[in-house]
Coordinates of C-alpha atoms in Angstrom, one line a residue:
M1 CA 0.0 0.0 0.0
Q2 CA 2.8 2.4 0.9
C3 CA 4.6 1.5 -2.4
L4 CA 1.4 2.4 -4.3
R5 CA 1.3 5.8 -2.6
I6 CA 4.9 6.5 -3.4
C7 CA 4.4 5.5 -7.0
G8 CA 1.3 7.7 -7.2
L9 CA 3.2 10.7 -5.9
V10 CA 6.1 10.1 -8.2
T11 CA 3.7 9.9 -11.2
L12 CA 1.9 13.1 -10.1
G13 CA 5.2 14.9 -9.7
G14 CA 6.3 13.8 -13.2
L15 CA 3.1 15.0 -14.7
L16 CA 3.3 18.4 -12.9
S17 CA 6.9 18.9 -14.0
A18 CA 6.0 18.0 -17.6
C19 CA 3.2 20.5 -17.6
Q20 CA 5.5 23.2 -16.2
S21 CA 8.2 22.6 -18.9
H22 CA 5.8 23.4 -21.8
Q23 CA 5.0 26.9 -20.7
E24 CA 5.6 29.7 -23.2
P25 CA 8.5 32.0 -22.3
P26 CA 7.4 35.6 -21.8
Q27 CA 7.6 37.9 -24.8
E28 CA 10.7 40.0 -25.1
G29 CA 10.3 43.2 -23.1
A30 CA 7.3 42.0 -21.1
Y31 CA 9.1 42.2 -17.8
V32 CA 10.3 45.7 -18.6
D33 CA 6.8 46.7 -19.5
F34 CA 5.5 45.2 -16.2
V35 CA 8.1 47.1 -14.2
M36 CA 7.4 50.4 -15.9
E37 CA 3.7 50.0 -15.3
M38 CA 4.3 49.3 -11.6
M39 CA 6.6 52.3 -11.4
V40 CA 3.9 54.5 -12.9
E41 CA 1.2 53.2 -10.5
S42 CA 3.6 53.6 -7.5
A43 CA 4.3 57.2 -8.6
K44 CA 0.5 57.9 -8.8
L45 CA 0.1 56.6 -5.3
S46 CA 3.0 58.5 -3.8
E47 CA 2.1 61.9 -5.2
G48 CA 0.6 62.8 -1.8
P49 CA -2.4 64.9 -1.0
S50 CA -3.4 67.7 -3.2
D51 CA -3.2 70.2 -0.3
A52 CA 0.5 69.6 0.3
K53 CA 1.7 72.1 -2.3
P54 CA 2.2 74.9 0.1
A55 CA 4.3 72.7 2.4
V56 CA 6.4 71.5 -0.6
Q57 CA 7.0 75.1 -1.7
A58 CA 8.0 76.1 1.9
V59 CA 10.6 73.2 2.0
E60 CA 11.9 74.1 -1.4
T61 CA 12.2 77.8 -0.4
W62 CA 14.0 76.8 2.8
R63 CA 16.4 74.5 0.9
G64 CA 17.1 77.2 -1.6
S65 CA 18.0 79.7 1.1
A66 CA 20.2 77.1 2.8
E67 CA 22.0 76.3 -0.4
G68 CA 22.6 80.0 -1.0
E69 CA 24.2 80.5 2.4
D70 CA 26.6 77.5 1.8
G71 CA 27.7 78.8 -1.6
G72 CA 28.5 82.3 -0.3

């Protein structure tokens, strides 16, 4: 009985590996397209709230004045 189980598992494993080996490889550039799409979606999510513009401008102004002091 145990031998039958082992034979069954070996047979199923062989069938599964045979099915996996016949898969089509991805088209050339498909991975790059996928990564670019994920980057675009990530950028859309990380834009932040629409009312953050004054805070962003304040930080940019502060950074600009700090850079001006370092250069002088």
